[in-house]
PDB file of C-alpha atoms in Angstrom:
ATOM      1  CA  ALA A   1     -23.615 -38.572   3.383  1.00  0.00           C
ATOM      2  CA  VAL A   2     -21.274 -40.195   5.884  1.00  0.00           C
ATOM      3  CA  SER A   3     -18.570 -38.225   7.719  1.00  0.00           C
ATOM      4  CA  PHE A   4     -15.765 -39.908   9.647  1.00  0.00           C
ATOM      5  CA  ASN A   5     -14.333 -37.660  12.412  1.00  0.00           C
ATOM      6  CA  HIS A   6     -11.194 -38.867  14.225  1.00  0.00           C
ATOM      7  CA  VAL A   7     -11.889 -42.370  12.909  1.00  0.00           C
ATOM      8  CA  ASP A   8     -10.119 -44.172  10.099  1.00  0.00           C
ATOM      9  CA  HIS A   9     -12.421 -44.544   7.113  1.00  0.00           C
ATOM     10  CA  SER A  10     -13.795 -48.056   6.795  1.00  0.00           C
ATOM     11  CA  ASP A  11     -15.126 -49.241   3.435  1.00  0.00           C
ATOM     12  CA  ALA A  12     -17.007 -52.065   5.173  1.00  0.00           C
ATOM     13  CA  LEU A  13     -18.710 -49.675   7.592  1.00  0.00           C
ATOM     14  CA  GLN A  14     -19.472 -47.210   4.790  1.00  0.00           C
ATOM     15  CA  PHE A  15     -21.053 -50.015   2.734  1.00  0.00           C
ATOM     16  CA  PHE A  16     -23.098 -51.218   5.749  1.00  0.00           C
ATOM     17  CA  ILE A  17     -24.330 -47.680   6.473  1.00  0.00           C
ATOM     18  CA  ASN A  18     -25.235 -47.151   2.809  1.00  0.00           C
ATOM     19  CA  GLN A  19     -27.252 -50.391   2.792  1.00  0.00           C
ATOM     20  CA  LYS A  20     -29.110 -49.485   5.985  1.00  0.00           C
ATOM     21  CA  SER A  21     -29.618 -45.907   4.768  1.00  0.00           C
ATOM     22  CA  GLY A  22     -31.306 -47.157   1.602  1.00  0.00           C
ATOM     23  CA  ASN A  23     -33.835 -48.969   3.763  1.00  0.00           C
ATOM     24  CA  LEU A  24     -34.347 -45.915   6.003  1.00  0.00           C
ATOM     25  CA  LYS A  25     -34.916 -43.598   3.015  1.00  0.00           C
ATOM     26  CA  LYS A  26     -38.108 -45.550   2.218  1.00  0.00           C
ATOM     27  CA  PHE A  27     -39.633 -44.069   5.388  1.00  0.00           C
ATOM     28  CA  LEU A  28     -38.953 -40.452   4.405  1.00  0.00           C
ATOM     29  CA  TRP A  29     -41.313 -38.056   2.673  1.00  0.00           C
ATOM     30  CA  ASN A  30     -40.219 -35.797  -0.194  1.00  0.00           C
ATOM     31  CA  GLY A  31     -37.772 -33.149   0.945  1.00  0.00           C
ATOM     32  CA  GLU A  32     -36.689 -35.084   4.025  1.00  0.00           C
ATOM     33  CA  HIS A  33     -33.110 -36.319   4.323  1.00  0.00           C
ATOM     34  CA  PHE A  34     -30.344 -37.284   6.752  1.00  0.00           C
ATOM     35  CA  ASP A  35     -26.607 -37.536   7.156  1.00  0.00           C
ATOM     36  CA  TRP A  36     -24.289 -39.607   9.348  1.00  0.00           C
ATOM     37  CA  VAL A  37     -21.368 -38.632  11.571  1.00  0.00           C
ATOM     38  CA  ILE A  38     -19.041 -41.332  12.905  1.00  0.00           C
ATOM     39  CA  GLU A  39     -16.681 -40.454  15.767  1.00  0.00           C
ATOM     40  CA  ASN A  40     -14.493 -42.346  18.191  1.00  0.00           C
ATOM     41  CA  ASP A  41     -13.772 -41.592  21.834  1.00  0.00           C
ATOM     42  CA  ALA A  42     -11.207 -43.916  23.398  1.00  0.00           C
ATOM     43  CA  LYS A  43     -12.938 -47.294  23.282  1.00  0.00           C
ATOM     44  CA  PHE A  44     -16.399 -46.443  21.940  1.00  0.00           C
ATOM     45  CA  PHE A  45     -17.728 -45.510  18.529  1.00  0.00           C
ATOM     46  CA  LYS A  46     -20.169 -42.615  18.694  1.00  0.00           C
ATOM     47  CA  LEU A  47     -22.533 -42.471  15.740  1.00  0.00           C
ATOM     48  CA  LYS A  48     -25.009 -39.705  15.027  1.00  0.00           C
ATOM     49  CA  LEU A  49     -27.770 -39.506  12.482  1.00  0.00           C
ATOM     50  CA  ASN A  50     -29.004 -35.996  11.722  1.00  0.00           C
ATOM     51  CA  LEU A  51     -32.560 -36.299  10.427  1.00  0.00           C
ATOM     52  CA  LYS A  52     -34.170 -33.353   8.642  1.00  0.00           C
ATOM     53  CA  LEU A  53     -37.887 -34.061   8.621  1.00  0.00           C
ATOM     54  CA  ARG A  54     -40.598 -31.874   7.167  1.00  0.00           C
ATOM     55  CA  ASN A  55     -41.153 -29.873  10.336  1.00  0.00           C
ATOM     56  CA  LYS A  56     -38.127 -30.561  12.551  1.00  0.00           C
ATOM     57  CA  MET A  57     -34.543 -31.688  12.972  1.00  0.00           C
ATOM     58  CA  ILE A  58     -33.931 -34.823  15.018  1.00  0.00           C
ATOM     59  CA  LYS A  59     -30.539 -36.088  16.161  1.00  0.00           C
ATOM     60  CA  VAL A  60     -30.359 -39.817  16.823  1.00  0.00           C
ATOM     61  CA  SER A  61     -27.200 -41.171  18.415  1.00  0.00           C
ATOM     62  CA  ALA A  62     -25.729 -44.391  19.768  1.00  0.00           C
ATOM     63  CA  LYS A  63     -22.484 -45.364  21.422  1.00  0.00           C
ATOM     64  CA  ASP A  64     -21.053 -48.871  21.219  1.00  0.00           C
ATOM     65  CA  GLU A  65     -17.776 -50.771  21.065  1.00  0.00           C
ATOM     66  CA  ASN A  66     -19.036 -52.156  17.749  1.00  0.00           C
ATOM     67  CA  ALA A  67     -19.826 -49.523  15.107  1.00  0.00           C
ATOM     68  CA  PHE A  68     -22.091 -51.898  13.166  1.00  0.00           C
ATOM     69  CA  SER A  69     -24.187 -52.523  16.278  1.00  0.00           C
ATOM     70  CA  ALA A  70     -24.472 -48.755  16.825  1.00  0.00           C
ATOM     71  CA  VAL A  71     -25.731 -48.341  13.235  1.00  0.00           C
ATOM     72  CA  ASN A  72     -28.468 -50.917  13.832  1.00  0.00           C
ATOM     73  CA  LYS A  73     -29.552 -49.200  17.063  1.00  0.00           C
ATOM     74  CA  ILE A  74     -29.788 -45.842  15.293  1.00  0.00           C
ATOM     75  CA  ILE A  75     -31.706 -47.231  12.309  1.00  0.00           C
ATOM     76  CA  ASP A  76     -34.296 -48.889  14.583  1.00  0.00           C
ATOM     77  CA  LYS A  77     -34.758 -45.733  16.645  1.00  0.00           C
ATOM     78  CA  ALA A  78     -34.875 -43.478  13.553  1.00  0.00           C
ATOM     79  CA  LYS A  79     -37.578 -45.594  11.889  1.00  0.00           C
ATOM     80  CA  ARG A  80     -39.713 -45.331  15.013  1.00  0.00           C
ATOM     81  CA  LEU A  81     -39.198 -41.555  15.334  1.00  0.00           C
ATOM     82  CA  ILE A  82     -39.961 -40.948  11.645  1.00  0.00           C
ATOM     83  CA  SER A  83     -43.124 -43.061  11.802  1.00  0.00           C
ATOM     84  CA  GLU A  84     -44.308 -41.305  14.959  1.00  0.00           C
ATOM     85  CA  ASP A  85     -43.667 -37.862  13.474  1.00  0.00           C
ATOM     86  CA  HIS A  86     -45.428 -38.693  10.194  1.00  0.00           C
ATOM     87  CA  GLN A  87     -48.409 -40.144  12.031  1.00  0.00           C
ATOM     88  CA  ARG A  88     -48.667 -37.011  14.164  1.00  0.00           C
ATOM     89  CA  LEU A  89     -48.560 -34.807  11.056  1.00  0.00           C
ATOM     90  CA  ARG A  90     -51.232 -36.910   9.341  1.00  0.00           C
ATOM     91  CA  LEU A  91     -53.523 -36.460  12.346  1.00  0.00           C
ATOM     92  CA  LEU A  92     -53.085 -32.692  12.134  1.00  0.00           C
ATOM     93  CA  HIS A  93     -54.412 -32.583   8.565  1.00  0.00           C
TER      94      HIS A  93
END
C-alpha cells in the first residue's frame, strides 16, 4: 500500500513504486510485507518503507528533491537489509 501525506497524489509515482515493489516482494518470505508513506517537507520528498519481516519491523527512509530517486535509494537499502536478516535467520537454524 502507498499513502500520500501532504503530497498531491501522483499516478506516475504510484506506478513507479508499484513496479519497484513487485521486484522487492520477491525477496520476502511468506508472511512478510511492507507499506509506503510519501511525505513532503518544503523542498524535499520524504519516503518511508515500513518493512514487517518475520522477526522484526524495519523502517527504511530516504529524503530527496526527486521522489523517484528516493524510491530507488529505499529499494536498494531494503533489499540489502532483507537479505542480511534472512541470512542471519538461516544461520540460527
